Amino acid sequence: RMHFLHAALTSGLLESLDGPRTRAELLSDLDVKRPELLDALLELGVSLGELGRDGGGYRLKGGRARALRKEKNDALSAMVQANVTYYNSVFQGFDRRLKGGGLDEGLGAIGPLVARVSKIADPYVEHFLSGIVRGKGPLRVLDVGCGSGSHLRRAVEVNPEVTAIGLDSDPEVVRKARENVALWGLEGRVHLEEGDVRSLPADAKGPFDLVLVFSVIYYFGEDEREDVLRKIRDSLAPEGRVALVTSCRGEGADLFSANLNLATSSMAGLTPLPEVTEMENQLRAAGFAEVRRSRLIPRTTYFGFLAS
């Protein structure tokens, strides 16, 4: 089913089926040069119940196919694509890596796809962030691995007295985030810098009242996380805090985190997810006296940590 949905997405079939379509119309819509492949895909879709066939026409039938066609469900579309491409490569090369072969080098190529998938969790992360910044007066915020800048947008919308710096090591990500900030009309309050938290650029020095570390801790080696957190602590104002969000290893209790952990363990540039207590201990070892955690999504091991 997942493979059918991926093919239907990427070929344009789902987009074309905005209503009943005949085979001839689909051949034209999709500029098909191999009709036998379209016929095979349509037959598979009907067999799965994702497509309906009425006379000589086809229509969307299954709930998954209908959901994926909606623009607002782009994160679901990205998840389908990730499972067929990104996660498939993890499993296909597993035996070789298990015996000491090199890790998958495709991190750069799948970055935009992973960013789209992560949008599924955005409402939960934004709720966590809003509770931290709302009504707290003037705050200077640093977002480590800021991506699109959406979390900083949320922070300044919730608290009009927030000023923020977004930091990302990918120049293309920074360029796009700057475009977003301009589009949102936030250029006076949100600034973007290219760089690494391990060596903050001159324009991204502290002190900060709040540092965000959202879904990036597994980009740092297990043996360097404590040092990274210590550098973050050193950049904080005396009453400053760090807000950290990550999936954690769940000992089989969370399918999504278990799948993600296998992927992050298999790719060059990523590392295994932390365990919950391990993450708390690393924050304390880095010098944070008070560490609190919240389960952001019920029945998962997706946690927010707030340390001061």
PDB file of C-alpha atoms in Angstrom:
ATOM      1  CA  ARG A   1       0.000   0.000   0.000  1.00  0.00           C
ATOM      2  CA  MET A   2       2.758   2.433   0.920  1.00  0.00           C
ATOM      3  CA  HIS A   3       4.542   1.803  -2.368  1.00  0.00           C
ATOM      4  CA  PHE A   4       1.337   2.336  -4.350  1.00  0.00           C
ATOM      5  CA  LEU A   5       0.652   5.623  -2.571  1.00  0.00           C
ATOM      6  CA  HIS A   6       4.211   6.775  -3.249  1.00  0.00           C
ATOM      7  CA  ALA A   7       3.904   5.983  -6.957  1.00  0.00           C
ATOM      8  CA  ALA A   8       0.483   7.633  -7.150  1.00  0.00           C
ATOM      9  CA  LEU A   9       1.841  10.756  -5.451  1.00  0.00           C
ATOM     10  CA  THR A  10       5.034  11.177  -7.426  1.00  0.00           C
ATOM     11  CA  SER A  11       3.472  10.323 -10.796  1.00  0.00           C
ATOM     12  CA  GLY A  12       0.744  12.920 -10.378  1.00  0.00           C
ATOM     13  CA  LEU A  13      -2.040  10.323 -10.360  1.00  0.00           C
ATOM     14  CA  LEU A  14      -3.540  11.506  -7.066  1.00  0.00           C
ATOM     15  CA  GLU A  15      -3.495  15.119  -8.216  1.00  0.00           C
ATOM     16  CA  SER A  16      -5.158  14.193 -11.503  1.00  0.00           C
ATOM     17  CA  LEU A  17      -7.965  12.326  -9.742  1.00  0.00           C
ATOM     18  CA  ASP A  18      -9.740  15.453  -8.497  1.00  0.00           C
ATOM     19  CA  GLY A  19     -12.836  13.751  -9.880  1.00  0.00           C
ATOM     20  CA  PRO A  20     -13.632  10.657 -11.944  1.00  0.00           C
ATOM     21  CA  ARG A  21     -11.202  10.192 -14.846  1.00  0.00           C
ATOM     22  CA  THR A  22     -11.222   7.771 -17.753  1.00  0.00           C
ATOM     23  CA  ARG A  23      -8.118   5.850 -18.713  1.00  0.00           C
ATOM     24  CA  ALA A  24      -7.734   8.055 -21.789  1.00  0.00           C
ATOM     25  CA  GLU A  25      -7.937  11.216 -19.684  1.00  0.00           C
ATOM     26  CA  LEU A  26      -5.300   9.908 -17.280  1.00  0.00           C
ATOM     27  CA  LEU A  27      -2.990   8.980 -20.147  1.00  0.00           C
ATOM     28  CA  SER A  28      -3.245  12.563 -21.354  1.00  0.00           C
ATOM     29  CA  ASP A  29      -3.087  14.243 -17.922  1.00  0.00           C
ATOM     30  CA  LEU A  30       0.071  12.370 -16.915  1.00  0.00           C
ATOM     31  CA  ASP A  31       1.758  12.485 -20.344  1.00  0.00           C
ATOM     32  CA  VAL A  32       2.122   8.691 -20.197  1.00  0.00           C
ATOM     33  CA  LYS A  33       4.589   7.062 -22.588  1.00  0.00           C
ATOM     34  CA  ARG A  34       4.209   3.533 -21.197  1.00  0.00           C
ATOM     35  CA  PRO A  35       0.448   2.848 -20.893  1.00  0.00           C
ATOM     36  CA  GLU A  36       1.040  -0.652 -19.549  1.00  0.00           C
ATOM     37  CA  LEU A  37       2.664   0.835 -16.433  1.00  0.00           C
ATOM     38  CA  LEU A  38      -0.311   3.097 -15.763  1.00  0.00           C
ATOM     39  CA  ASP A  39      -2.659   0.137 -16.263  1.00  0.00           C
ATOM     40  CA  ALA A  40      -0.665  -1.901 -13.746  1.00  0.00           C
ATOM     41  CA  LEU A  41      -0.683   0.935 -11.197  1.00  0.00           C
ATOM     42  CA  LEU A  42      -4.425   1.477 -11.597  1.00  0.00           C
ATOM     43  CA  GLU A  43      -5.076  -2.241 -11.141  1.00  0.00           C
ATOM     44  CA  LEU A  44      -2.971  -2.270  -7.984  1.00  0.00           C
ATOM     45  CA  GLY A  45      -4.841   0.748  -6.624  1.00  0.00           C
ATOM     46  CA  VAL A  46      -8.198  -0.917  -7.242  1.00  0.00           C
ATOM     47  CA  SER A  47      -6.972  -4.153  -5.609  1.00  0.00           C
ATOM     48  CA  LEU A  48      -5.894  -2.195  -2.522  1.00  0.00           C
ATOM     49  CA  GLY A  49      -9.198  -0.345  -2.320  1.00  0.00           C
ATOM     50  CA  GLU A  50      -7.467   3.020  -2.719  1.00  0.00           C
ATOM     51  CA  LEU A  51      -9.037   3.518  -6.166  1.00  0.00           C
ATOM     52  CA  GLY A  52     -12.554   2.788  -7.349  1.00  0.00           C
ATOM     53  CA  ARG A  53     -13.448   1.753 -10.885  1.00  0.00           C
ATOM     54  CA  ASP A  54     -16.865   2.603 -12.314  1.00  0.00           C
ATOM     55  CA  GLY A  55     -17.352   1.510 -15.897  1.00  0.00           C
ATOM     56  CA  GLY A  56     -14.407   2.948 -17.775  1.00  0.00           C
ATOM     57  CA  GLY A  57     -13.477   5.542 -15.165  1.00  0.00           C
ATOM     58  CA  TYR A  58     -11.373   5.725 -12.004  1.00  0.00           C
ATOM     59  CA  ARG A  59     -11.830   7.711  -8.787  1.00  0.00           C
ATOM     60  CA  LEU A  60     -10.223   8.045  -5.379  1.00  0.00           C
ATOM     61  CA  LYS A  61     -11.811   5.639  -2.911  1.00  0.00           C
ATOM     62  CA  GLY A  62      -9.526   4.837   0.025  1.00  0.00           C
ATOM     63  CA  GLY A  63      -9.151   7.184   2.975  1.00  0.00           C
ATOM     64  CA  ARG A  64      -5.370   7.304   2.672  1.00  0.00           C
ATOM     65  CA  ALA A  65      -5.413   8.247  -0.997  1.00  0.00           C
ATOM     66  CA  ARG A  66      -8.040  10.932  -0.379  1.00  0.00           C
ATOM     67  CA  ALA A  67      -6.123  12.351   2.577  1.00  0.00           C
ATOM     68  CA  LEU A  68      -2.837  12.512   0.693  1.00  0.00           C
ATOM     69  CA  ARG A  69      -4.403  14.540  -2.071  1.00  0.00           C
ATOM     70  CA  LYS A  70      -5.158  17.422   0.289  1.00  0.00           C
ATOM     71  CA  GLU A  71      -2.495  20.136   0.305  1.00  0.00           C
ATOM     72  CA  LYS A  72      -2.842  20.606   4.072  1.00  0.00           C
ATOM     73  CA  ASN A  73      -1.646  17.010   4.537  1.00  0.00           C
ATOM     74  CA  ASP A  74       1.786  17.587   2.998  1.00  0.00           C
ATOM     75  CA  ALA A  75       3.460  16.114   6.091  1.00  0.00           C
ATOM     76  CA  LEU A  76       1.601  12.836   5.505  1.00  0.00           C
ATOM     77  CA  SER A  77       2.695  12.870   1.872  1.00  0.00           C
ATOM     78  CA  ALA A  78       6.273  13.411   3.003  1.00  0.00           C
ATOM     79  CA  MET A  79       5.989  10.506   5.440  1.00  0.00           C
ATOM     80  CA  VAL A  80       4.892   8.177   2.629  1.00  0.00           C
ATOM     81  CA  GLN A  81       7.798   9.335   0.478  1.00  0.00           C
ATOM     82  CA  ALA A  82      10.248   8.982   3.371  1.00  0.00           C
ATOM     83  CA  ASN A  83       9.168   5.425   4.111  1.00  0.00           C
ATOM     84  CA  VAL A  84       9.617   4.324   0.504  1.00  0.00           C
ATOM     85  CA  THR A  85      12.935   6.143  -0.060  1.00  0.00           C
ATOM     86  CA  TYR A  86      14.765   7.193   3.121  1.00  0.00           C
ATOM     87  CA  TYR A  87      13.704   4.343   5.395  1.00  0.00           C
ATOM     88  CA  ASN A  88      13.923   1.757   2.627  1.00  0.00           C
ATOM     89  CA  SER A  89      17.605   2.560   2.145  1.00  0.00           C
ATOM     90  CA  VAL A  90      18.134   2.065   5.880  1.00  0.00           C
ATOM     91  CA  PHE A  91      16.781  -1.475   5.718  1.00  0.00           C
ATOM     92  CA  GLN A  92      18.317  -2.359   2.354  1.00  0.00           C
ATOM     93  CA  GLY A  93      21.848  -1.675   3.561  1.00  0.00           C
ATOM     94  CA  PHE A  94      21.376  -2.948   7.097  1.00  0.00           C
ATOM     95  CA  ASP A  95      23.283  -6.235   6.735  1.00  0.00           C
ATOM     96  CA  ARG A  96      26.314  -4.465   5.254  1.00  0.00           C
ATOM     97  CA  ARG A  97      26.391  -1.783   7.950  1.00  0.00           C
ATOM     98  CA  LEU A  98      25.836  -4.354  10.691  1.00  0.00           C
ATOM     99  CA  LYS A  99      29.108  -6.000   9.670  1.00  0.00           C
ATOM    100  CA  GLY A 100      31.061  -2.732   9.708  1.00  0.00           C
ATOM    101  CA  GLY A 101      30.208  -1.220   6.329  1.00  0.00           C
ATOM    102  CA  GLY A 102      30.007   2.533   5.928  1.00  0.00           C
ATOM    103  CA  LEU A 103      26.974   4.444   7.125  1.00  0.00           C
ATOM    104  CA  ASP A 104      24.479   5.878   4.641  1.00  0.00           C
ATOM    105  CA  GLU A 105      25.789   9.178   3.211  1.00  0.00           C
ATOM    106  CA  GLY A 106      22.421  10.459   1.995  1.00  0.00           C
ATOM    107  CA  LEU A 107      21.634  12.868   4.843  1.00  0.00           C
ATOM    108  CA  GLY A 108      21.988  16.007   2.720  1.00  0.00           C
ATOM    109  CA  ALA A 109      19.635  14.700   0.064  1.00  0.00           C
ATOM    110  CA  ILE A 110      16.837  13.771   2.465  1.00  0.00           C
ATOM    111  CA  GLY A 111      17.010  16.906   4.626  1.00  0.00           C
ATOM    112  CA  PRO A 112      14.069  18.708   2.955  1.00  0.00           C
ATOM    113  CA  LEU A 113      11.947  15.539   3.155  1.00  0.00           C
ATOM    114  CA  VAL A 114      12.678  15.087   6.863  1.00  0.00           C
ATOM    115  CA  ALA A 115      11.759  18.737   7.449  1.00  0.00           C
ATOM    116  CA  ARG A 116       8.373  18.162   5.815  1.00  0.00           C
ATOM    117  CA  VAL A 117       7.742  15.025   7.905  1.00  0.00           C
ATOM    118  CA  SER A 118       8.586  16.879  11.119  1.00  0.00           C
ATOM    119  CA  LYS A 119       5.681  19.274  10.511  1.00  0.00           C
ATOM    120  CA  ILE A 120       3.390  16.555  11.890  1.00  0.00           C
ATOM    121  CA  ALA A 121       4.697  17.345  15.370  1.00  0.00           C
ATOM    122  CA  ASP A 122       4.637  21.144  14.979  1.00  0.00           C
ATOM    123  CA  PRO A 123       1.333  21.747  16.821  1.00  0.00           C
ATOM    124  CA  TYR A 124       2.685  19.916  19.887  1.00  0.00           C
ATOM    125  CA  VAL A 125       6.043  21.691  19.770  1.00  0.00           C
ATOM    126  CA  GLU A 126       4.361  25.075  19.346  1.00  0.00           C
ATOM    127  CA  HIS A 127       2.131  24.393  22.360  1.00  0.00           C
ATOM    128  CA  PHE A 128       5.238  23.549  24.419  1.00  0.00           C
ATOM    129  CA  LEU A 129       7.051  26.673  23.201  1.00  0.00           C
ATOM    130  CA  SER A 130       4.068  28.965  23.735  1.00  0.00           C
ATOM    131  CA  GLY A 131       3.841  27.937  27.372  1.00  0.00           C
ATOM    132  CA  ILE A 132       7.478  28.898  27.872  1.00  0.00           C
ATOM    133  CA  VAL A 133       7.472  32.378  26.281  1.00  0.00           C
ATOM    134  CA  ARG A 134       3.919  33.663  26.740  1.00  0.00           C
ATOM    135  CA  GLY A 135       3.698  36.559  29.202  1.00  0.00           C
ATOM    136  CA  LYS A 136       7.395  36.420  30.137  1.00  0.00           C
ATOM    137  CA  GLY A 137       8.249  39.971  29.037  1.00  0.00           C
ATOM    138  CA  PRO A 138      11.393  40.801  27.054  1.00  0.00           C
ATOM    139  CA  LEU A 139      13.267  37.654  26.005  1.00  0.00           C
ATOM    140  CA  ARG A 140      16.315  37.174  23.795  1.00  0.00           C
ATOM    141  CA  VAL A 141      15.990  33.775  22.109  1.00  0.00           C
ATOM    142  CA  LEU A 142      18.429  31.605  20.147  1.00  0.00           C
ATOM    143  CA  ASP A 143      17.138  28.722  18.006  1.00  0.00           C
ATOM    144  CA  VAL A 144      19.834  26.106  17.330  1.00  0.00           C
ATOM    145  CA  GLY A 145      19.161  24.389  14.005  1.00  0.00           C
ATOM    146  CA  CYS A 146      16.369  26.829  13.204  1.00  0.00           C
ATOM    147  CA  GLY A 147      15.331  25.294   9.870  1.00  0.00           C
ATOM    148  CA  SER A 148      12.552  27.312   8.244  1.00  0.00           C
ATOM    149  CA  GLY A 149      12.329  29.707  11.209  1.00  0.00           C
ATOM    150  CA  SER A 150       8.776  28.632  12.028  1.00  0.00           C
ATOM    151  CA  HIS A 151       9.454  28.133  15.744  1.00  0.00           C
ATOM    152  CA  LEU A 152      10.886  31.628  16.076  1.00  0.00           C
ATOM    153  CA  ARG A 153       7.857  32.960  14.251  1.00  0.00           C
ATOM    154  CA  ARG A 154       5.677  31.285  16.856  1.00  0.00           C
ATOM    155  CA  ALA A 155       7.747  32.715  19.719  1.00  0.00           C
ATOM    156  CA  VAL A 156       7.508  36.321  18.531  1.00  0.00           C
ATOM    157  CA  GLU A 157       3.801  35.984  17.748  1.00  0.00           C
ATOM    158  CA  VAL A 158       3.027  34.675  21.237  1.00  0.00           C
ATOM    159  CA  ASN A 159       5.255  37.211  22.992  1.00  0.00           C
ATOM    160  CA  PRO A 160       5.563  40.639  21.294  1.00  0.00           C
ATOM    161  CA  GLU A 161       8.660  41.383  23.417  1.00  0.00           C
ATOM    162  CA  VAL A 162      10.731  38.481  22.036  1.00  0.00           C
ATOM    163  CA  THR A 163      13.733  39.176  19.814  1.00  0.00           C
ATOM    164  CA  ALA A 164      15.420  36.168  18.287  1.00  0.00           C
ATOM    165  CA  ILE A 165      18.367  34.732  16.390  1.00  0.00           C
ATOM    166  CA  GLY A 166      18.058  31.613  14.274  1.00  0.00           C
ATOM    167  CA  LEU A 167      21.231  29.576  13.763  1.00  0.00           C
ATOM    168  CA  ASP A 168      21.715  26.864  11.139  1.00  0.00           C
ATOM    169  CA  SER A 169      24.817  25.307   9.617  1.00  0.00           C
ATOM    170  CA  ASP A 170      23.246  24.864   6.166  1.00  0.00           C
ATOM    171  CA  PRO A 171      23.614  28.044   4.062  1.00  0.00           C
ATOM    172  CA  GLU A 172      20.667  27.135   1.839  1.00  0.00           C
ATOM    173  CA  VAL A 173      18.445  26.639   4.900  1.00  0.00           C
ATOM    174  CA  VAL A 174      19.526  30.039   6.231  1.00  0.00           C
ATOM    175  CA  ARG A 175      18.802  31.679   2.874  1.00  0.00           C
ATOM    176  CA  LYS A 176      15.299  30.219   2.795  1.00  0.00           C
ATOM    177  CA  ALA A 177      14.653  31.132   6.439  1.00  0.00           C
ATOM    178  CA  ARG A 178      15.613  34.738   5.683  1.00  0.00           C
ATOM    179  CA  GLU A 179      13.079  34.772   2.865  1.00  0.00           C
ATOM    180  CA  ASN A 180      10.445  33.430   5.259  1.00  0.00           C
ATOM    181  CA  VAL A 181      11.225  36.051   7.897  1.00  0.00           C
ATOM    182  CA  ALA A 182      10.899  38.805   5.293  1.00  0.00           C
ATOM    183  CA  LEU A 183       7.621  37.327   4.064  1.00  0.00           C
ATOM    184  CA  TRP A 184       6.281  37.241   7.629  1.00  0.00           C
ATOM    185  CA  GLY A 185       7.308  40.867   8.209  1.00  0.00           C
ATOM    186  CA  LEU A 186       9.582  39.958  11.134  1.00  0.00           C
ATOM    187  CA  GLU A 187      12.942  41.282   9.906  1.00  0.00           C
ATOM    188  CA  GLY A 188      13.231  43.706  12.801  1.00  0.00           C
ATOM    189  CA  ARG A 189      12.788  41.003  15.438  1.00  0.00           C
ATOM    190  CA  VAL A 190      14.238  37.804  13.953  1.00  0.00           C
ATOM    191  CA  HIS A 191      17.758  37.540  12.536  1.00  0.00           C
ATOM    192  CA  LEU A 192      19.289  34.498  10.843  1.00  0.00           C
ATOM    193  CA  GLU A 193      22.925  33.436  11.049  1.00  0.00           C
ATOM    194  CA  GLU A 194      24.890  30.626   9.429  1.00  0.00           C
ATOM    195  CA  GLY A 195      27.007  28.784  11.962  1.00  0.00           C
ATOM    196  CA  ASP A 196      27.469  26.071  14.565  1.00  0.00           C
ATOM    197  CA  VAL A 197      26.479  26.286  18.214  1.00  0.00           C
ATOM    198  CA  ARG A 198      29.859  24.775  19.125  1.00  0.00           C
ATOM    199  CA  SER A 199      31.486  27.986  17.865  1.00  0.00           C
ATOM    200  CA  LEU A 200      28.903  30.739  17.821  1.00  0.00           C
ATOM    201  CA  PRO A 201      29.409  33.429  15.169  1.00  0.00           C
ATOM    202  CA  ALA A 202      30.069  36.952  16.416  1.00  0.00           C
ATOM    203  CA  ASP A 203      26.529  38.088  15.605  1.00  0.00           C
ATOM    204  CA  ALA A 204      24.986  35.230  17.588  1.00  0.00           C
ATOM    205  CA  LYS A 205      26.687  35.659  20.944  1.00  0.00           C
ATOM    206  CA  GLY A 206      24.800  35.590  24.227  1.00  0.00           C
ATOM    207  CA  PRO A 207      23.597  36.146  26.749  1.00  0.00           C
ATOM    208  CA  PHE A 208      20.260  34.574  25.862  1.00  0.00           C
ATOM    209  CA  ASP A 209      17.183  34.194  28.012  1.00  0.00           C
ATOM    210  CA  LEU A 210      16.114  31.069  26.133  1.00  0.00           C
ATOM    211  CA  VAL A 211      17.866  28.653  23.768  1.00  0.00           C
ATOM    212  CA  LEU A 212      15.782  26.271  21.657  1.00  0.00           C
ATOM    213  CA  VAL A 213      17.224  22.878  20.688  1.00  0.00           C
ATOM    214  CA  PHE A 214      14.374  21.277  18.768  1.00  0.00           C
ATOM    215  CA  SER A 215      14.881  17.897  17.072  1.00  0.00           C
ATOM    216  CA  VAL A 216      18.603  18.390  16.491  1.00  0.00           C
ATOM    217  CA  ILE A 217      20.340  16.783  19.484  1.00  0.00           C
ATOM    218  CA  TYR A 218      20.901  13.547  17.539  1.00  0.00           C
ATOM    219  CA  TYR A 219      23.010  15.483  15.014  1.00  0.00           C
ATOM    220  CA  PHE A 220      25.668  15.614  17.731  1.00  0.00           C
ATOM    221  CA  GLY A 221      27.697  12.551  18.697  1.00  0.00           C
ATOM    222  CA  GLU A 222      26.719  10.820  21.915  1.00  0.00           C
ATOM    223  CA  ASP A 223      30.133  11.674  23.354  1.00  0.00           C
ATOM    224  CA  GLU A 224      29.858  15.401  22.525  1.00  0.00           C
ATOM    225  CA  ARG A 225      26.285  16.186  23.598  1.00  0.00           C
ATOM    226  CA  GLU A 226      27.303  17.120  27.119  1.00  0.00           C
ATOM    227  CA  ASP A 227      29.905  19.585  25.798  1.00  0.00           C
ATOM    228  CA  VAL A 228      27.364  21.086  23.387  1.00  0.00           C
ATOM    229  CA  LEU A 229      24.869  21.539  26.214  1.00  0.00           C
ATOM    230  CA  ARG A 230      27.573  23.107  28.379  1.00  0.00           C
ATOM    231  CA  LYS A 231      28.343  25.643  25.634  1.00  0.00           C
ATOM    232  CA  ILE A 232      24.646  26.428  25.445  1.00  0.00           C
ATOM    233  CA  ARG A 233      24.494  26.894  29.215  1.00  0.00           C
ATOM    234  CA  ASP A 234      27.489  29.243  29.034  1.00  0.00           C
ATOM    235  CA  SER A 235      25.608  31.381  26.493  1.00  0.00           C
ATOM    236  CA  LEU A 236      22.631  31.875  28.833  1.00  0.00           C
ATOM    237  CA  ALA A 237      21.797  34.845  31.022  1.00  0.00           C
ATOM    238  CA  PRO A 238      21.809  34.080  34.792  1.00  0.00           C
ATOM    239  CA  GLU A 239      18.103  33.163  34.760  1.00  0.00           C
ATOM    240  CA  GLY A 240      18.214  31.709  31.252  1.00  0.00           C
ATOM    241  CA  ARG A 241      16.785  28.353  30.206  1.00  0.00           C
ATOM    242  CA  VAL A 242      17.179  25.793  27.453  1.00  0.00           C
ATOM    243  CA  ALA A 243      14.151  24.124  25.856  1.00  0.00           C
ATOM    244  CA  LEU A 244      15.042  20.848  24.161  1.00  0.00           C
ATOM    245  CA  VAL A 245      12.704  18.639  22.124  1.00  0.00           C
ATOM    246  CA  THR A 246      13.555  15.162  20.886  1.00  0.00           C
ATOM    247  CA  SER A 247      12.188  11.725  20.240  1.00  0.00           C
ATOM    248  CA  CYS A 248      13.722   9.295  22.709  1.00  0.00           C
ATOM    249  CA  ARG A 249      14.466   5.615  22.587  1.00  0.00           C
ATOM    250  CA  GLY A 250      11.390   3.952  23.983  1.00  0.00           C
ATOM    251  CA  GLU A 251      12.322   0.287  24.540  1.00  0.00           C
ATOM    252  CA  GLY A 252       9.753  -0.792  21.973  1.00  0.00           C
ATOM    253  CA  ALA A 253       6.946   1.388  23.331  1.00  0.00           C
ATOM    254  CA  ASP A 254       6.857   3.852  20.404  1.00  0.00           C
ATOM    255  CA  LEU A 255       6.955   2.575  16.826  1.00  0.00           C
ATOM    256  CA  PHE A 256       7.767   5.967  15.288  1.00  0.00           C
ATOM    257  CA  SER A 257      10.713   6.587  17.620  1.00  0.00           C
ATOM    258  CA  ALA A 258      11.988   3.033  17.156  1.00  0.00           C
ATOM    259  CA  ASN A 259      11.926   3.478  13.378  1.00  0.00           C
ATOM    260  CA  LEU A 260      13.576   6.909  13.621  1.00  0.00           C
ATOM    261  CA  ASN A 261      16.266   5.554  15.946  1.00  0.00           C
ATOM    262  CA  LEU A 262      17.210   2.857  13.432  1.00  0.00           C
ATOM    263  CA  ALA A 263      17.473   5.549  10.755  1.00  0.00           C
ATOM    264  CA  THR A 264      19.533   7.997  12.826  1.00  0.00           C
ATOM    265  CA  SER A 265      21.819   5.130  13.873  1.00  0.00           C
ATOM    266  CA  SER A 266      22.362   4.192  10.221  1.00  0.00           C
ATOM    267  CA  MET A 267      23.203   7.557   8.638  1.00  0.00           C
ATOM    268  CA  ALA A 268      26.497   9.414   8.599  1.00  0.00           C
ATOM    269  CA  GLY A 269      26.013  12.737  10.382  1.00  0.00           C
ATOM    270  CA  LEU A 270      23.341  11.389  12.745  1.00  0.00           C
ATOM    271  CA  THR A 271      23.523   9.373  15.945  1.00  0.00           C
ATOM    272  CA  PRO A 272      21.178   7.168  18.010  1.00  0.00           C
ATOM    273  CA  LEU A 273      18.322   8.861  19.843  1.00  0.00           C
ATOM    274  CA  PRO A 274      18.907   9.492  23.551  1.00  0.00           C
ATOM    275  CA  GLU A 275      17.069   7.638  26.276  1.00  0.00           C
ATOM    276  CA  VAL A 276      14.882   9.847  28.470  1.00  0.00           C
ATOM    277  CA  THR A 277      16.975   9.491  31.618  1.00  0.00           C
ATOM    278  CA  GLU A 278      20.163   9.795  29.577  1.00  0.00           C
ATOM    279  CA  MET A 279      18.988  13.151  28.227  1.00  0.00           C
ATOM    280  CA  GLU A 280      18.123  14.378  31.710  1.00  0.00           C
ATOM    281  CA  ASN A 281      21.498  13.244  33.057  1.00  0.00           C
ATOM    282  CA  GLN A 282      23.387  14.962  30.232  1.00  0.00           C
ATOM    283  CA  LEU A 283      21.584  18.226  30.940  1.00  0.00           C
ATOM    284  CA  ARG A 284      22.466  17.984  34.638  1.00  0.00           C
ATOM    285  CA  ALA A 285      26.068  17.055  33.861  1.00  0.00           C
ATOM    286  CA  ALA A 286      26.273  20.156  31.655  1.00  0.00           C
ATOM    287  CA  GLY A 287      25.452  22.275  34.701  1.00  0.00           C
ATOM    288  CA  PHE A 288      21.683  22.680  34.633  1.00  0.00           C
ATOM    289  CA  ALA A 289      20.348  22.537  38.182  1.00  0.00           C
ATOM    290  CA  GLU A 290      16.669  22.040  37.383  1.00  0.00           C
ATOM    291  CA  VAL A 291      15.471  19.748  34.593  1.00  0.00           C
ATOM    292  CA  ARG A 292      11.802  19.108  33.852  1.00  0.00           C
ATOM    293  CA  ARG A 293      10.324  16.974  31.099  1.00  0.00           C
ATOM    294  CA  SER A 294       6.936  16.820  29.395  1.00  0.00           C
ATOM    295  CA  ARG A 295       5.548  14.148  27.093  1.00  0.00           C
ATOM    296  CA  LEU A 296       4.505  16.269  24.119  1.00  0.00           C
ATOM    297  CA  ILE A 297       2.475  13.651  22.233  1.00  0.00           C
ATOM    298  CA  PRO A 298       0.408  11.150  24.264  1.00  0.00           C
ATOM    299  CA  ARG A 299       1.509   7.509  24.162  1.00  0.00           C
ATOM    300  CA  THR A 300       4.830   8.365  22.496  1.00  0.00           C
ATOM    301  CA  THR A 301       8.401   8.970  23.600  1.00  0.00           C
ATOM    302  CA  TYR A 302       8.439  12.475  22.088  1.00  0.00           C
ATOM    303  CA  PHE A 303       9.538  14.731  24.952  1.00  0.00           C
ATOM    304  CA  GLY A 304      10.179  18.358  25.719  1.00  0.00           C
ATOM    305  CA  PHE A 305      12.838  19.160  28.328  1.00  0.00           C
ATOM    306  CA  LEU A 306      13.090  22.524  30.078  1.00  0.00           C
ATOM    307  CA  ALA A 307      16.322  23.127  31.986  1.00  0.00           C
ATOM    308  CA  SER A 308      17.567  26.102  33.978  1.00  0.00           C
TER     309      SER A 308
END
